[in-house]
Coordinates of C-alpha atoms in Angstrom, one line a residue:
Chain A
M1 CA 79.7 95.3 33.7
T2 CA 79.6 98.5 31.6
N3 CA 78.7 101.8 33.1
S4 CA 75.1 100.9 32.1
K5 CA 72.7 99.6 34.8
P6 CA 73.4 95.7 34.9
N7 CA 70.5 93.5 33.5
I8 CA 69.4 91.3 36.5
L9 CA 67.2 88.0 36.0
V10 CA 65.3 87.2 39.0
V11 CA 63.8 83.7 39.6
N12 CA 62.5 81.4 42.3
D13 CA 60.8 78.0 43.2
D14 CA 58.1 79.3 45.4
G15 CA 56.3 80.9 42.6
I16 CA 55.7 84.4 41.2
T17 CA 53.2 85.5 43.9
A18 CA 55.8 84.6 46.7
P19 CA 56.7 87.2 49.3
G20 CA 60.5 86.1 49.0
I21 CA 60.7 87.0 45.3
K22 CA 58.9 90.2 45.8
A23 CA 61.6 91.3 48.3
L24 CA 64.3 90.0 46.1
M25 CA 63.0 91.9 43.0
H26 CA 63.0 95.3 45.0
V27 CA 66.5 95.0 46.3
M28 CA 67.6 94.2 42.7
K29 CA 65.6 97.3 41.4
E30 CA 67.9 99.4 43.4
I31 CA 71.1 98.0 41.6
G32 CA 70.0 97.4 37.8
R33 CA 67.3 96.7 35.3
V34 CA 65.1 93.8 36.7
V35 CA 63.5 91.0 34.7
V36 CA 61.5 88.5 36.4
V37 CA 60.7 85.1 35.4
A38 CA 59.1 82.8 37.9
P39 CA 56.9 79.8 38.1
D40 CA 53.3 80.2 37.9
S41 CA 52.8 77.6 41.0
P42 CA 54.9 76.5 43.9
Q43 CA 57.9 74.3 42.5
S44 CA 59.9 73.4 45.6
G45 CA 61.8 70.4 45.6
M46 CA 61.8 70.3 41.8
G47 CA 65.7 70.2 41.8
H48 CA 67.2 70.4 38.4
A49 CA 64.0 69.1 36.5
I50 CA 63.2 70.6 33.1
T51 CA 59.9 70.2 31.3
I52 CA 60.3 67.9 28.1
G53 CA 57.0 65.8 28.2
K54 CA 54.6 68.7 27.7
P55 CA 54.9 72.2 26.2
L56 CA 55.6 75.4 28.2
R57 CA 53.3 78.5 28.7
L58 CA 55.1 82.1 29.3
D59 CA 52.7 85.0 30.0
K60 CA 53.9 88.4 30.7
V61 CA 52.2 89.6 33.8
D62 CA 51.7 93.0 35.5
I63 CA 52.0 92.7 39.5
Y64 CA 54.6 95.2 40.6
E65 CA 54.9 98.6 39.0
G66 CA 57.8 99.2 36.9
I67 CA 59.2 95.5 37.0
E68 CA 59.2 93.3 33.9
M69 CA 57.6 90.0 34.8
Y70 CA 56.7 87.0 33.3
S71 CA 54.9 83.8 34.8
C72 CA 56.0 80.4 33.3
S73 CA 54.1 77.0 33.6
G74 CA 57.6 75.2 33.8
T75 CA 60.2 74.3 36.6
P76 CA 62.8 76.9 38.3
V77 CA 65.4 75.7 35.8
D78 CA 62.9 76.1 32.7
C79 CA 62.4 79.7 33.8
V80 CA 66.2 80.3 33.4
K81 CA 66.2 78.8 30.0
V82 CA 63.2 80.3 28.7
A83 CA 64.4 83.9 29.9
V84 CA 67.8 83.5 28.4
T85 CA 66.6 82.2 25.1
K86 CA 63.1 84.0 24.5
I87 CA 63.4 87.1 26.7
F88 CA 67.1 88.1 26.8
K89 CA 67.3 86.6 23.4
G90 CA 70.9 85.4 23.8
K91 CA 72.3 88.4 25.3
K92 CA 73.0 87.1 28.8
P93 CA 72.1 88.8 31.9
D94 CA 74.7 90.4 34.0
L95 CA 73.4 88.4 37.0
C96 CA 71.0 85.9 37.9
V97 CA 69.6 85.6 41.3
S98 CA 67.1 83.1 42.7
G99 CA 64.9 83.3 45.9
I100 CA 64.5 84.4 48.4
N101 CA 63.5 80.8 49.3
H102 CA 61.1 80.2 52.2
G103 CA 63.3 77.7 53.9
L104 CA 66.8 76.8 54.1
N105 CA 69.0 75.2 51.3
N106 CA 72.0 74.1 53.3
G107 CA 73.8 71.0 53.0
I108 CA 72.5 68.5 50.4
N109 CA 69.4 70.4 49.9
V110 CA 71.3 72.2 47.1
L111 CA 70.3 69.1 45.0
Y112 CA 66.7 69.0 45.7
S113 CA 66.1 72.7 45.7
G114 CA 64.4 74.3 42.7
T115 CA 65.8 77.6 44.0
M116 CA 69.4 76.7 43.9
S117 CA 68.9 74.7 40.7
A118 CA 67.6 77.8 39.0
A119 CA 71.0 79.5 40.0
V120 CA 72.7 76.4 39.0
E121 CA 71.3 76.6 35.6
G122 CA 72.3 80.3 35.5
A123 CA 75.8 79.5 36.0
I124 CA 75.8 76.8 33.4
E125 CA 74.6 79.4 30.9
G126 CA 77.7 81.5 32.0
I127 CA 75.8 84.1 34.1
P128 CA 77.1 85.2 37.5
S129 CA 74.5 83.5 39.8
I130 CA 73.5 83.5 43.3
G131 CA 70.5 81.7 45.2
F132 CA 69.1 83.0 48.5
S133 CA 67.3 81.2 51.1
L134 CA 65.9 82.0 54.7
D135 CA 65.4 79.7 57.5
D136 CA 61.7 80.3 57.5
Y137 CA 59.3 78.2 55.8
T138 CA 56.3 80.1 56.3
W139 CA 54.5 82.6 53.8
Q140 CA 54.6 85.3 56.5
A141 CA 58.5 85.2 56.7
D142 CA 60.3 88.4 57.6
F143 CA 63.1 88.9 54.9
S144 CA 63.7 92.5 56.0
H145 CA 67.3 91.6 58.0
T146 CA 68.5 89.9 54.8
L147 CA 68.2 92.7 52.4
K148 CA 71.4 94.6 53.0
Y149 CA 73.3 91.4 52.7
I150 CA 71.8 90.5 49.5
K151 CA 72.3 94.0 48.0
E152 CA 76.1 93.7 49.1
L153 CA 76.6 90.2 47.9
A154 CA 75.1 91.1 44.4
L155 CA 77.2 94.3 44.0
Q156 CA 80.4 92.1 45.1
V157 CA 79.6 89.6 42.5
L158 CA 78.9 92.1 39.8
A159 CA 82.2 94.0 40.6
N160 CA 84.6 91.0 41.0
G161 CA 82.8 88.3 39.0
L162 CA 83.1 84.5 40.1
P163 CA 85.5 81.7 39.6
T164 CA 84.9 80.1 36.3
A165 CA 81.8 77.8 36.7
T166 CA 80.9 78.5 40.3
L167 CA 77.9 80.0 41.9
L168 CA 76.9 81.1 45.4
N169 CA 74.6 79.4 47.7
V170 CA 73.4 82.1 50.4
N171 CA 71.4 81.1 53.5
F172 CA 70.1 83.2 56.1
P173 CA 69.2 82.6 59.8
A174 CA 65.7 83.8 60.8
G175 CA 65.8 86.8 62.8
G176 CA 67.7 89.9 63.0
H177 CA 70.7 89.2 65.2
I178 CA 73.2 88.3 62.5
K179 CA 76.9 88.3 63.2
G180 CA 78.2 88.5 59.6
I181 CA 79.0 86.5 56.6
K182 CA 80.9 83.3 56.6
I183 CA 82.4 81.5 53.4
C184 CA 81.6 78.1 54.0
R185 CA 81.7 74.5 52.6
Q186 CA 78.5 72.2 52.0
A187 CA 77.8 70.4 55.5
N188 CA 77.8 66.7 55.2
A189 CA 74.0 66.4 56.2
K190 CA 71.0 64.5 54.6
W191 CA 67.4 63.8 55.0
A192 CA 66.5 60.6 57.2
E193 CA 63.3 60.0 55.4
D194 CA 59.9 58.8 56.5
F195 CA 56.7 58.4 54.7
D196 CA 53.3 58.9 56.4
E197 CA 51.1 56.3 55.3
R198 CA 47.5 57.2 54.8
M199 CA 44.2 55.4 53.4
D200 CA 42.3 57.2 50.8
P201 CA 38.4 56.9 50.9
Y202 CA 38.4 54.0 48.4
K203 CA 40.9 52.0 50.8
R204 CA 43.9 52.4 48.7
P205 CA 47.0 53.6 50.5
Y206 CA 49.0 56.9 49.7
Y207 CA 52.1 58.3 51.1
W208 CA 53.4 61.8 52.2
I209 CA 57.2 62.2 52.3
S210 CA 58.5 63.6 55.6
G211 CA 61.9 63.4 57.3
V212 CA 64.3 64.9 59.7
F213 CA 67.5 66.9 58.4
Q214 CA 70.6 65.2 60.1
V215 CA 74.0 67.0 60.2
N216 CA 76.7 64.4 60.2
D217 CA 79.4 66.8 60.3
N218 CA 81.4 68.6 63.4
G219 CA 83.2 71.1 61.2
E220 CA 83.0 74.7 62.2
D221 CA 83.5 75.6 58.4
T222 CA 80.2 74.4 57.2
D223 CA 77.0 76.2 56.3
S224 CA 75.0 74.4 59.0
W225 CA 77.5 75.7 61.5
A226 CA 77.4 78.9 60.3
L227 CA 73.6 79.1 60.5
D228 CA 73.3 77.7 63.8
N229 CA 75.8 80.5 65.0
H230 CA 73.8 83.4 63.5
Y231 CA 76.0 84.0 60.3
V232 CA 74.9 84.2 56.7
S233 CA 76.4 81.4 55.0
V234 CA 78.0 81.5 51.8
V235 CA 78.8 78.3 50.1
P236 CA 80.6 78.4 46.4
I237 CA 78.9 75.8 44.3
Q238 CA 80.2 73.9 41.2
F239 CA 78.3 71.9 38.9
D240 CA 81.0 69.8 37.7
M241 CA 80.1 66.5 39.6
T242 CA 83.3 64.6 38.8
A243 CA 84.8 63.1 41.8
H244 CA 88.4 63.8 40.6
H245 CA 89.8 61.9 43.7
A246 CA 88.1 58.9 42.8
I247 CA 89.8 58.3 39.1
P248 CA 92.9 56.8 40.3
V249 CA 91.1 54.5 42.4
L250 CA 89.0 53.2 39.8
N251 CA 91.8 53.0 37.2
S252 CA 93.6 50.7 39.7
W253 CA 90.6 48.2 39.2
K254 CA 91.2 45.2 36.6
F255 CA 88.2 44.9 34.5
D256 CA 87.6 41.1 33.4
V257 CA 85.5 42.0 30.2
Chain B
M5 CA 78.8 42.0 51.2
T6 CA 78.2 38.7 53.0
N7 CA 78.2 35.3 51.3
S8 CA 74.3 35.5 50.8
K9 CA 73.3 36.9 47.6
P10 CA 73.4 40.6 47.6
N11 CA 70.3 42.7 47.5
I12 CA 70.1 45.0 44.6
L13 CA 67.7 48.0 44.0
V14 CA 66.8 48.6 40.3
V15 CA 65.4 52.1 39.4
N16 CA 65.1 54.1 36.2
D17 CA 63.4 57.1 34.9
D18 CA 61.9 55.9 31.6
G19 CA 59.4 54.1 33.4
I20 CA 58.6 50.6 34.7
T21 CA 57.7 49.2 31.3
A22 CA 61.0 50.5 29.5
P23 CA 63.0 48.0 27.7
G24 CA 66.0 49.5 29.5
I25 CA 65.0 48.6 32.9
K26 CA 64.0 45.1 31.7
A27 CA 67.6 44.4 30.3
L28 CA 69.1 45.7 33.6
M29 CA 66.9 43.8 36.0
H30 CA 67.7 40.5 34.2
V31 CA 71.4 41.1 34.1
M32 CA 71.1 42.0 38.1
K33 CA 69.2 38.7 38.5
E34 CA 72.3 36.8 37.7
I35 CA 74.1 38.5 40.6
G36 CA 71.7 38.8 43.4
R37 CA 68.2 39.2 44.7
V38 CA 66.5 42.0 42.7
V39 CA 63.9 44.5 43.9
V40 CA 62.5 47.0 41.1
V41 CA 60.9 50.5 42.1
A42 CA 60.4 52.3 39.1
P43 CA 58.1 55.4 38.1
D44 CA 54.7 54.4 36.5
S45 CA 55.2 57.0 33.7
P46 CA 58.2 58.3 31.9
Q47 CA 60.3 60.9 34.2
S48 CA 63.0 61.6 31.8
G49 CA 64.6 65.3 32.6
M50 CA 63.1 65.1 36.2
G51 CA 66.6 65.7 37.8
H52 CA 66.8 65.5 41.5
A53 CA 63.2 66.5 42.0
I54 CA 61.1 64.9 44.8
T55 CA 57.2 64.9 45.2
I56 CA 56.2 67.2 48.0
G57 CA 53.1 69.0 47.1
K58 CA 51.1 65.8 46.7
P59 CA 51.0 62.3 47.9
L60 CA 52.9 59.3 46.4
R61 CA 51.3 55.8 45.2
L62 CA 53.3 52.7 45.4
D63 CA 51.8 49.5 43.9
K64 CA 53.1 45.9 43.8
V65 CA 53.1 44.7 40.2
D66 CA 53.8 41.6 38.7
I67 CA 55.3 42.0 35.2
Y68 CA 58.4 39.8 35.0
E69 CA 58.4 36.3 36.6
G70 CA 60.3 35.8 39.9
I71 CA 61.2 39.6 40.1
E72 CA 59.7 41.6 43.1
M73 CA 58.5 45.1 41.4
Y74 CA 56.7 48.1 42.4
S75 CA 55.2 50.9 40.6
C76 CA 55.6 54.5 42.0
S77 CA 53.8 57.7 41.1
G78 CA 56.8 59.8 41.9
T79 CA 60.0 60.8 40.6
P80 CA 63.2 58.5 40.1
V81 CA 64.5 60.0 43.5
D82 CA 61.1 59.4 45.0
C83 CA 61.4 55.7 44.0
V84 CA 64.8 55.3 45.8
K85 CA 63.8 57.2 48.9
V86 CA 60.4 55.0 49.3
A87 CA 62.2 51.7 48.3
V88 CA 64.7 52.4 51.1
T89 CA 62.2 53.4 53.7
K90 CA 59.1 51.3 52.9
I91 CA 60.3 48.2 51.0
F92 CA 63.9 47.6 52.3
K93 CA 62.7 49.2 55.7
G94 CA 65.9 50.8 56.6
K95 CA 68.1 47.7 55.9
K96 CA 70.0 49.2 53.0
P97 CA 70.4 47.2 49.7
D98 CA 73.9 46.2 48.7
L99 CA 73.7 48.1 45.4
C100 CA 71.5 50.5 43.6
V101 CA 71.4 50.4 39.7
S102 CA 69.6 52.9 37.6
G103 CA 68.6 52.6 33.9
I104 CA 69.4 51.6 31.4
N105 CA 68.6 54.9 30.2
H106 CA 67.3 55.5 26.6
G107 CA 69.7 58.3 25.9
L108 CA 73.1 59.2 26.8
N109 CA 73.7 61.1 30.3
N110 CA 77.4 62.3 29.5
G111 CA 78.6 65.8 30.6
I112 CA 76.3 68.1 32.3
N113 CA 73.3 65.8 31.7
V114 CA 74.1 64.2 35.0
L115 CA 72.1 67.3 36.5
Y116 CA 69.0 67.0 34.3
S117 CA 68.9 63.2 34.3
G118 CA 66.3 61.4 36.5
T119 CA 68.5 58.3 36.0
M120 CA 71.5 59.6 37.2
S121 CA 69.7 61.6 40.0
A122 CA 68.2 58.1 41.2
A123 CA 71.8 56.9 41.5
V124 CA 73.0 60.0 43.1
E125 CA 70.2 59.7 45.9
G126 CA 71.3 55.9 46.3
A127 CA 74.7 57.3 47.1
I128 CA 73.4 59.8 49.5
E129 CA 71.5 57.1 51.3
G130 CA 75.0 55.3 51.6
I131 CA 74.2 52.6 49.1
P132 CA 76.9 51.8 46.3
S133 CA 75.1 53.2 43.3
I134 CA 75.7 53.1 39.4
G135 CA 73.6 54.8 36.7
F136 CA 73.8 53.4 33.1
S137 CA 72.9 55.0 29.8
L138 CA 73.0 54.2 26.2
D139 CA 73.5 56.4 23.2
D140 CA 70.0 55.4 21.7
Y141 CA 66.9 57.4 22.6
T142 CA 64.4 55.0 20.9
W143 CA 62.2 52.5 22.7
Q144 CA 63.6 49.9 20.3
A145 CA 67.3 50.3 21.4
D146 CA 69.5 47.4 21.4
F147 CA 71.1 46.9 24.9
S148 CA 72.7 43.6 24.3
H149 CA 76.3 44.6 23.8
T150 CA 76.1 46.5 27.2
L151 CA 75.1 43.5 29.3
K152 CA 78.5 42.0 29.8
Y153 CA 80.0 45.5 31.0
I154 CA 77.1 46.1 33.4
K155 CA 77.5 42.8 35.1
E156 CA 81.3 43.2 35.4
L157 CA 81.0 46.8 36.7
A158 CA 78.1 45.5 39.3
L159 CA 80.5 42.7 40.5
Q160 CA 83.4 45.0 40.9
V161 CA 81.4 47.5 42.9
L162 CA 80.0 45.1 45.0
A163 CA 83.6 43.5 45.6
N164 CA 85.6 46.8 45.9
G165 CA 82.9 49.2 47.3
L166 CA 83.4 52.8 46.1
P167 CA 85.3 55.8 47.6
T168 CA 83.1 57.5 50.3
A169 CA 80.3 59.7 48.9
T170 CA 80.8 58.8 45.3
L171 CA 78.8 56.9 42.6
L172 CA 79.4 55.9 38.9
N173 CA 77.9 57.3 35.7
V174 CA 78.4 54.9 33.0
N175 CA 77.5 55.5 29.4
F176 CA 77.6 53.3 26.4
P177 CA 77.9 53.9 22.6
A178 CA 75.5 52.4 20.5
G179 CA 76.2 49.4 18.5
G180 CA 78.6 46.5 19.3
H181 CA 81.9 47.8 18.6
I182 CA 83.3 48.6 22.0
K183 CA 87.1 49.0 22.5
G184 CA 86.7 48.9 26.3
I185 CA 86.1 50.8 29.7
K186 CA 87.7 54.3 30.2
I187 CA 87.7 56.1 33.5
C188 CA 86.8 59.6 32.6
R189 CA 86.0 63.2 33.9
Q190 CA 82.6 64.9 33.1
A191 CA 83.0 66.8 29.9
N192 CA 82.7 70.6 29.9
A193 CA 79.5 70.3 27.7
K194 CA 76.1 72.0 27.7
W195 CA 72.9 72.4 26.0
A196 CA 72.5 75.4 23.7
E197 CA 68.8 75.8 24.2
D198 CA 66.1 76.8 21.7
F199 CA 62.3 76.7 22.2
D200 CA 60.1 75.7 19.2
E201 CA 57.3 78.3 19.6
R202 CA 53.8 77.2 18.3
M203 CA 50.3 78.7 18.5
D204 CA 47.4 76.6 20.1
P205 CA 43.8 76.6 18.4
Y206 CA 42.9 79.6 20.9
K207 CA 45.7 81.7 19.6
R208 CA 47.9 81.5 22.7
P209 CA 51.7 80.5 22.1
Y210 CA 53.3 77.6 23.6
Y211 CA 56.9 76.2 23.6
W212 CA 58.7 72.9 23.2
I213 CA 62.2 73.0 24.6
S214 CA 64.9 71.9 22.2
G215 CA 68.6 72.4 21.8
V216 CA 71.9 71.2 20.6
F217 CA 74.5 69.6 22.9
Q218 CA 77.7 71.4 22.8
V219 CA 80.9 70.0 24.0
N220 CA 83.4 72.7 24.7
D221 CA 86.3 70.5 25.9
N222 CA 89.2 69.2 23.7
G223 CA 90.2 66.9 26.6
E224 CA 90.8 63.0 25.8
D225 CA 90.0 62.3 29.4
T226 CA 86.4 63.2 29.2
D227 CA 83.1 61.0 28.8
S228 CA 82.3 62.6 25.6
W229 CA 85.8 61.8 24.1
A230 CA 85.6 58.3 25.3
L231 CA 81.9 57.8 23.7
D232 CA 83.0 59.3 20.6
N233 CA 85.9 56.8 20.4
H234 CA 83.8 53.8 21.0
Y235 CA 84.9 53.4 24.7
V236 CA 82.4 52.5 27.7
S237 CA 82.8 56.0 29.8
V238 CA 83.0 55.7 33.6
V239 CA 82.7 58.9 35.6
P240 CA 82.9 58.8 39.3
I241 CA 80.4 61.4 40.6
Q242 CA 80.1 63.1 44.0
F243 CA 77.1 65.0 45.6
D244 CA 79.3 67.6 47.6
M245 CA 78.8 70.5 45.3
T246 CA 81.1 72.8 47.1
A247 CA 83.7 74.5 44.9
H248 CA 86.7 74.2 47.5
H249 CA 88.9 75.9 45.2
A250 CA 86.8 79.2 45.2
I251 CA 86.7 79.4 49.1
P252 CA 90.0 81.3 49.4
V253 CA 88.7 83.8 46.5
L254 CA 85.7 84.5 48.3
N255 CA 87.6 84.9 51.7
S256 CA 89.6 87.7 49.9
W257 CA 86.6 89.9 49.5
K258 CA 86.1 92.8 51.5
F259 CA 82.3 92.9 52.6
D260 CA 80.8 96.5 53.3
V261 CA 78.0 95.4 55.5

């Protein structure tokens, strides 16, 4: 970071009109020069999807005074890619922040979440990146208690950087009684799916995905534990998916081919 | 695995009519009872996306004699979820195989790939899972040289299992001159994006994503190296994204909040 104000890319998955991104961009405006590139419609659950079968649209919009904003027809990851390439034109921003998501992204949700995938893409691009999420799925969610933590975490990342090829997954409990920040690991937790089967007017079935989030982890060092105990959870995330510990196991196999 | 034939779930991201999944399901039929659940249209680049904003359709189809097949309107990950919940009804298959993808999924592509994300979802569900991909993006790709390796790897996984919470990412060079199987790590490699800007008939710009795959890794233990040197690359993948080595670094930060 130079002495000039840092350039900050703000993205999300709930769409450009979401209250969560409004809260996030206003905190970032206290720190640096903000550019917002967000989906033109909700993109929750889009994971690390990119748009390759159809073209993208990118429109400059004027919603909040004094903030440079673009609406993109693509996924959260598309937003980061197009921002870096077409808006920042290869001069990387100093920070990429994603969110604030309306809903938690702890445990395995980092893989399903468009919010977190946008932050992962920022990190792949070599930008210090953070995803923020709140345990409130409603459009009326109150983000006010999260703002001082978001500002502090962003300032720390700008000042310290992050270990190579990592980013932060930050989740907030709902409500104002936060005890502090806990550095955590991702909980062993997954969705036990169900599908709500209905019949359309033409007598053909259709399905809505549903499910229950199951934490199969008693550790007190997990994001799920921290959130249950009124802490802000901060999990360092990596995008190298190699299971290094499994390499010797596989090397012991004898292949008959 | 019991003495009865194993139940094998076959998925992909190129869609139910792709030649790659046809090749894969016929190899699997030599090993076990096959159930195919595949997207009704191409879903390349869908990553770990799930469908939550609209309902899913699931239709039994009869394309290849003697194979139970379903076409799904959702993403590759949706296909796995709906297969486990609605078709296998909670009795997990013994193996989940995804592909054969028309195109490589080495390096960072594991995150963008619908093929690999379907295999990751299989592993999250607790099913031994493998994703297969070939270095040929055309519909006319020749899969014949891959089949004996696919059968051997599937049999080994059925016999040995896989280390907890891991799966395999298997990539094949194009052409028949394969030297053998290499157990690898994911190469440090990413896309250098570009966007092809065009003008529509109404004078509004639109963008097609493009780019060049850049391998920033000189290691001879990577999937990219193995493929360049005519080996089948096998990378064990994990879905715990925690950067465990970064936890002590973050714990050394002093938060002023």
